[in-house]
Short mmCIF file of N, CA, C and O in Angstrom, two decimals:
data_model
loop_
_atom_site.label_atom_id
_atom_site.label_comp_id
_atom_site.label_asym_id
_atom_site.label_seq_id
_atom_site.Cartn_x
_atom_site.Cartn_y
_atom_site.Cartn_z
N MET A 1 0.72 -1.32 0.20
CA MET A 1 -0.48 -0.27 0.12
C MET A 1 0.59 1.03 -0.34
O MET A 1 1.64 1.04 0.67
N TYR A 2 0.06 2.47 -0.67
CA TYR A 2 1.44 3.04 -0.73
C TYR A 2 0.52 5.08 0.09
O TYR A 2 -1.09 4.46 0.13
N LYS A 3 1.45 5.42 0.22
CA LYS A 3 1.03 6.74 1.09
C LYS A 3 0.39 7.50 -0.07
O LYS A 3 0.23 7.68 -1.15
N LEU A 4 -0.59 8.50 0.19
CA LEU A 4 -1.02 8.69 -0.25
C LEU A 4 -0.80 10.39 -1.24
O LEU A 4 -0.89 10.31 -2.02
N ILE A 5 0.75 10.55 -0.37
CA ILE A 5 1.32 11.38 -0.92
C ILE A 5 2.25 11.24 -2.56
O ILE A 5 2.10 11.92 -2.82
N ALA A 6 1.77 10.07 -2.66
CA ALA A 6 2.47 9.51 -3.60
C ALA A 6 1.64 9.60 -4.51
O ALA A 6 2.38 8.35 -6.17
N PHE A 7 0.45 9.85 -5.02
CA PHE A 7 -0.49 10.03 -5.86
C PHE A 7 -0.05 9.45 -6.99
O PHE A 7 -0.07 9.03 -7.93
N ASN A 8 0.86 10.85 -7.12
CA ASN A 8 0.90 11.60 -8.59
C ASN A 8 1.92 10.42 -9.06
O ASN A 8 1.51 10.22 -10.48
N GLU A 9 2.68 10.12 -8.62
CA GLU A 9 4.12 8.85 -8.77
C GLU A 9 3.20 7.77 -8.99
O GLU A 9 3.36 6.83 -10.20
N VAL A 10 2.28 6.98 -8.51
CA VAL A 10 1.41 5.92 -8.46
C VAL A 10 0.31 5.78 -9.55
O VAL A 10 0.54 4.82 -10.18
N ALA A 11 -0.20 7.01 -10.40
CA ALA A 11 -1.03 7.56 -10.98
C ALA A 11 -0.03 6.89 -12.20
O ALA A 11 -0.61 6.87 -13.40
N GLU A 12 0.97 7.74 -12.47
CA GLU A 12 1.81 7.67 -13.37
C GLU A 12 2.20 6.54 -13.64
O GLU A 12 2.16 6.04 -14.80
N ASN A 13 2.45 5.49 -12.74
CA ASN A 13 2.86 3.88 -12.56
C ASN A 13 1.72 3.19 -13.46
O ASN A 13 2.05 2.66 -14.04
N PHE A 14 0.79 3.37 -12.82
CA PHE A 14 -0.77 2.76 -12.96
C PHE A 14 -0.41 3.06 -14.52
O PHE A 14 -1.46 2.50 -15.29
N SER A 15 -1.24 4.28 -15.13
CA SER A 15 -1.45 4.45 -16.53
C SER A 15 -0.31 3.52 -17.78
O SER A 15 -0.48 2.87 -18.36
N ALA A 16 0.53 4.21 -16.47
CA ALA A 16 2.03 3.25 -17.91
C ALA A 16 2.04 1.51 -17.96
O ALA A 16 1.87 1.08 -19.03
N HIS A 17 1.24 1.05 -16.73
CA HIS A 17 0.79 -0.75 -16.85
C HIS A 17 0.09 -1.01 -17.84
O HIS A 17 -0.06 -1.81 -18.28
N PHE A 18 -1.48 0.08 -17.59
CA PHE A 18 -2.26 -0.36 -17.54
C PHE A 18 -3.26 0.53 -18.59
O PHE A 18 -3.91 0.23 -18.97
N ALA A 19 -2.34 1.79 -19.11
CA ALA A 19 -3.10 2.46 -20.26
C ALA A 19 -4.53 3.16 -19.72
O ALA A 19 -5.81 3.26 -20.35
N LEU A 20 -4.78 3.12 -18.55
CA LEU A 20 -5.93 3.64 -17.53
C LEU A 20 -5.66 4.94 -17.05
O LEU A 20 -4.88 4.27 -15.62
N GLY A 21 -6.58 5.73 -16.08
CA GLY A 21 -6.09 6.25 -14.95
C GLY A 21 -6.77 5.87 -13.96
O GLY A 21 -7.53 4.89 -13.85
N ILE A 22 -5.95 6.04 -13.06
CA ILE A 22 -5.85 5.25 -11.77
C ILE A 22 -7.51 6.20 -10.74
O ILE A 22 -8.18 5.50 -9.67
N SER A 23 -7.90 7.24 -10.82
CA SER A 23 -9.09 7.75 -10.56
C SER A 23 -10.28 6.80 -10.23
O SER A 23 -11.15 7.10 -8.75
N PRO A 24 -10.45 6.47 -10.91
CA PRO A 24 -11.83 5.59 -10.79
C PRO A 24 -11.61 4.34 -9.61
O PRO A 24 -12.58 3.45 -9.19
N TYR A 25 -10.17 3.90 -9.84
CA TYR A 25 -10.28 2.57 -9.10
C TYR A 25 -9.44 2.81 -7.33
O TYR A 25 -9.23 1.89 -6.80
N PHE A 26 -9.78 4.12 -6.72
CA PHE A 26 -8.88 4.43 -5.71
C PHE A 26 -10.08 4.94 -4.57
O PHE A 26 -11.22 6.10 -5.23
N ASP A 27 -10.08 4.63 -3.22
CA ASP A 27 -11.28 5.20 -2.64
C ASP A 27 -10.75 6.70 -1.94
O ASP A 27 -9.99 6.79 -0.94
N ARG A 28 -11.68 7.86 -2.43
CA ARG A 28 -11.15 9.17 -1.89
C ARG A 28 -11.13 9.30 -0.47
O ARG A 28 -10.36 9.72 0.14
N CYS A 29 -12.23 8.86 0.23
CA CYS A 29 -12.60 9.32 1.57
C CYS A 29 -11.67 8.30 2.34
O CYS A 29 -10.95 8.99 3.42
N LYS A 30 -11.47 7.13 1.91
CA LYS A 30 -10.87 6.57 2.74
C LYS A 30 -9.38 6.88 2.69
O LYS A 30 -8.49 6.57 4.04
N SER A 31 -8.84 7.01 1.80
CA SER A 31 -7.66 7.28 1.16
C SER A 31 -7.35 8.58 2.37
O SER A 31 -6.02 9.01 2.92
N HIS A 32 -7.92 9.82 2.07
CA HIS A 32 -7.91 10.85 3.46
C HIS A 32 -7.96 10.62 4.80
O HIS A 32 -7.02 11.37 5.29
N GLU A 33 -9.03 9.49 5.41
CA GLU A 33 -8.84 9.60 6.74
C GLU A 33 -7.78 8.44 6.91
O GLU A 33 -7.17 8.99 8.36
N THR A 34 -7.13 7.52 6.50
CA THR A 34 -6.12 6.75 6.72
C THR A 34 -4.83 7.41 6.00
O THR A 34 -3.46 7.27 6.57
N GLY A 35 -4.66 8.27 5.57
CA GLY A 35 -3.45 8.77 4.75
C GLY A 35 -2.58 8.04 3.71
O GLY A 35 -1.38 8.15 3.44
N MET A 36 -3.46 7.04 3.76
CA MET A 36 -2.70 5.52 2.85
C MET A 36 -4.00 5.05 1.28
O MET A 36 -4.61 5.66 1.69
N LEU A 37 -2.82 5.23 0.06
CA LEU A 37 -3.56 5.38 -0.85
C LEU A 37 -4.46 3.62 -0.84
O LEU A 37 -4.02 2.82 -0.54
N HIS A 38 -6.35 4.14 -0.65
CA HIS A 38 -6.69 2.88 -0.78
C HIS A 38 -7.10 2.26 -2.11
O HIS A 38 -8.44 3.34 -2.66
N PHE A 39 -6.79 1.45 -2.48
CA PHE A 39 -6.76 1.18 -4.30
C PHE A 39 -8.31 -0.20 -4.39
O PHE A 39 -8.80 -0.56 -3.26
N ILE A 40 -9.45 -0.23 -4.87
CA ILE A 40 -10.35 -0.41 -5.15
C ILE A 40 -10.04 -1.81 -5.90
O ILE A 40 -10.82 -1.93 -6.86
N THR A 41 -10.04 -2.90 -5.17
CA THR A 41 -8.88 -3.64 -6.28
C THR A 41 -10.52 -4.71 -7.08
O THR A 41 -10.65 -4.92 -8.10
N HIS A 42 -11.80 -4.93 -6.23
CA HIS A 42 -12.64 -5.61 -7.06
C HIS A 42 -13.48 -4.87 -8.47
O HIS A 42 -13.97 -4.73 -9.15
N LYS A 43 -13.19 -3.38 -8.04
CA LYS A 43 -13.44 -2.52 -9.21
C LYS A 43 -13.15 -2.72 -9.90
O LYS A 43 -13.56 -2.74 -11.39
N PHE A 44 -11.30 -2.36 -10.49
CA PHE A 44 -10.59 -2.69 -11.06
C PHE A 44 -10.67 -3.99 -11.87
O PHE A 44 -10.72 -4.90 -13.03
N VAL A 45 -10.82 -4.75 -10.87
CA VAL A 45 -11.45 -6.76 -11.49
C VAL A 45 -12.60 -6.43 -12.03
O VAL A 45 -12.44 -7.39 -13.39
N ARG A 46 -13.80 -6.46 -11.78
CA ARG A 46 -14.77 -6.24 -12.93
C ARG A 46 -14.58 -5.61 -14.43
O ARG A 46 -14.62 -5.88 -15.21
N TYR A 47 -13.57 -4.19 -14.39
CA TYR A 47 -13.13 -3.79 -14.98
C TYR A 47 -12.92 -4.49 -16.15
O TYR A 47 -12.50 -4.55 -17.45
N LEU A 48 -11.66 -4.91 -15.90
CA LEU A 48 -10.78 -6.68 -16.06
C LEU A 48 -11.62 -7.63 -16.98
O LEU A 48 -11.44 -7.72 -18.08
N CYS A 49 -12.68 -8.24 -16.44
CA CYS A 49 -13.45 -8.67 -16.80
C CYS A 49 -14.36 -8.24 -18.26
O CYS A 49 -14.58 -9.23 -19.30
N GLN A 50 -14.88 -7.71 -18.03
CA GLN A 50 -15.95 -6.69 -18.96
C GLN A 50 -15.00 -6.21 -20.18
O GLN A 50 -15.99 -5.83 -21.02
N ASN A 51 -13.76 -5.58 -19.58
CA ASN A 51 -13.13 -4.88 -21.08
C ASN A 51 -11.71 -5.77 -21.13
O ASN A 51 -12.15 -5.65 -22.64
N CYS A 52 -11.18 -6.55 -20.76
CA CYS A 52 -10.13 -7.10 -20.95
C CYS A 52 -10.61 -8.75 -21.37
O CYS A 52 -9.07 -9.41 -21.97
N GLY A 53 -11.08 -10.00 -21.00
CA GLY A 53 -11.43 -11.05 -21.31
C GLY A 53 -10.80 -11.42 -20.02
O GLY A 53 -10.71 -12.85 -20.01
N TYR A 54 -10.91 -11.05 -18.50
CA TYR A 54 -10.59 -11.81 -17.89
C TYR A 54 -11.37 -12.47 -17.29
O TYR A 54 -12.46 -12.25 -17.06
N GLU A 55 -11.39 -14.06 -17.17
CA GLU A 55 -12.29 -14.75 -16.26
C GLU A 55 -11.90 -14.99 -14.90
O GLU A 55 -10.85 -15.49 -14.90
N ARG A 56 -12.51 -15.51 -14.00
CA ARG A 56 -12.41 -15.85 -13.09
C ARG A 56 -11.58 -16.78 -12.56
O ARG A 56 -11.29 -16.88 -11.22
N THR A 57 -12.15 -17.84 -12.89
CA THR A 57 -11.76 -18.97 -13.41
C THR A 57 -9.63 -19.09 -13.47
O THR A 57 -9.13 -20.22 -12.99
N GLU A 58 -9.56 -17.71 -13.74
CA GLU A 58 -7.98 -17.74 -13.97
C GLU A 58 -7.65 -17.08 -12.79
O GLU A 58 -8.13 -15.92 -12.42
N SER A 59 -6.27 -17.60 -12.48
CA SER A 59 -5.89 -16.50 -11.22
C SER A 59 -5.74 -15.03 -12.10
O SER A 59 -4.85 -14.84 -12.72
N LEU A 60 -5.87 -14.21 -11.03
CA LEU A 60 -5.54 -12.56 -11.53
C LEU A 60 -3.96 -12.85 -11.92
O LEU A 60 -3.55 -11.94 -13.09
N GLU A 61 -3.11 -13.41 -11.23
CA GLU A 61 -1.76 -12.57 -11.50
C GLU A 61 -1.18 -13.18 -12.60
O GLU A 61 -1.02 -12.54 -13.73
N ASN A 62 -1.92 -14.61 -12.84
CA ASN A 62 -1.67 -14.75 -14.04
C ASN A 62 -2.01 -14.38 -15.18
O ASN A 62 -1.30 -13.73 -16.39
N PHE A 63 -3.50 -13.49 -15.90
CA PHE A 63 -3.98 -12.89 -16.40
C PHE A 63 -3.21 -12.07 -16.60
O PHE A 63 -3.12 -11.20 -17.94
N VAL A 64 -2.58 -10.85 -15.50
CA VAL A 64 -1.57 -9.86 -15.66
C VAL A 64 -0.85 -10.09 -16.06
O VAL A 64 -0.52 -9.11 -17.07
N CYS A 65 0.12 -10.66 -15.83
CA CYS A 65 1.10 -11.21 -16.04
C CYS A 65 1.03 -11.63 -17.85
O CYS A 65 2.46 -11.51 -18.46
N ARG A 66 -0.22 -11.83 -18.29
CA ARG A 66 0.24 -12.68 -19.62
C ARG A 66 -0.50 -11.60 -20.27
O ARG A 66 -0.28 -10.79 -21.32
N ARG A 67 -0.99 -10.74 -19.99
CA ARG A 67 -1.59 -9.63 -20.58
C ARG A 67 -1.37 -8.53 -20.52
O ARG A 67 -0.54 -7.48 -21.90
N TYR A 68 -0.48 -7.63 -19.65
CA TYR A 68 0.25 -6.97 -19.23
C TYR A 68 1.75 -7.06 -18.87
O TYR A 68 2.69 -6.84 -19.83
N SER A 69 2.30 -7.56 -18.12
CA SER A 69 3.60 -7.51 -17.62
C SER A 69 3.85 -8.40 -16.27
O SER A 69 3.13 -8.06 -15.37
N PRO A 70 4.47 -9.26 -16.29
CA PRO A 70 4.95 -9.26 -14.80
C PRO A 70 5.66 -8.27 -13.95
O PRO A 70 5.27 -8.10 -12.41
N GLN A 71 5.97 -7.14 -14.36
CA GLN A 71 5.92 -5.36 -13.68
C GLN A 71 4.52 -4.99 -13.17
O GLN A 71 4.48 -4.67 -12.40
N ALA A 72 3.64 -5.59 -14.14
CA ALA A 72 2.49 -4.49 -13.65
C ALA A 72 2.00 -5.23 -12.36
O ALA A 72 1.07 -4.66 -11.85
N TRP A 73 1.83 -6.55 -12.58
CA TRP A 73 1.87 -7.34 -11.66
C TRP A 73 2.10 -7.32 -10.20
O TRP A 73 1.53 -6.94 -8.72
N LYS A 74 3.37 -6.72 -10.13
CA LYS A 74 4.45 -6.32 -8.93
C LYS A 74 3.79 -5.13 -8.05
O LYS A 74 2.92 -5.13 -7.07
N PHE A 75 3.46 -3.96 -9.14
CA PHE A 75 2.92 -2.95 -8.90
C PHE A 75 1.74 -3.18 -8.32
O PHE A 75 0.81 -2.44 -7.69
N LEU A 76 0.98 -3.94 -9.23
CA LEU A 76 -0.54 -4.29 -8.36
C LEU A 76 -0.38 -4.90 -7.36
O LEU A 76 -1.48 -4.58 -6.45
N LYS A 77 0.34 -6.02 -7.07
CA LYS A 77 0.37 -6.61 -5.80
C LYS A 77 0.54 -5.33 -4.38
O LYS A 77 -0.27 -4.98 -3.95
N LYS A 78 1.49 -3.95 -4.96
CA LYS A 78 2.19 -3.17 -3.70
C LYS A 78 -0.04 -1.99 -3.73
O LYS A 78 -0.03 -1.80 -2.79
N LEU A 79 -0.69 -1.96 -4.83
CA LEU A 79 -1.42 -1.62 -4.46
C LEU A 79 -2.16 -2.13 -3.66
O LEU A 79 -3.22 -1.54 -3.03
N MET A 80 -2.71 -3.53 -3.97
CA MET A 80 -3.95 -3.79 -3.16
C MET A 80 -3.80 -4.36 -1.72
O MET A 80 -2.35 -4.65 -1.00
#
């Protein structure tokens, strides 16, 4: 998990790995309460299912590594 002050750097990395903006996938209220970036994993997984062909029968790790890269998976793990 990242501190909220690192938001700009995290947003850039997220965009570089997934070609998406991170804004729809983080909870602003919880992030401001805790000071940590609170990523909404289930919302991102739903996006992957609806738009990228992810099937929940496959592990998320395998899908992200295959579709994007192993570095994208490492980054995503830190967000979750």
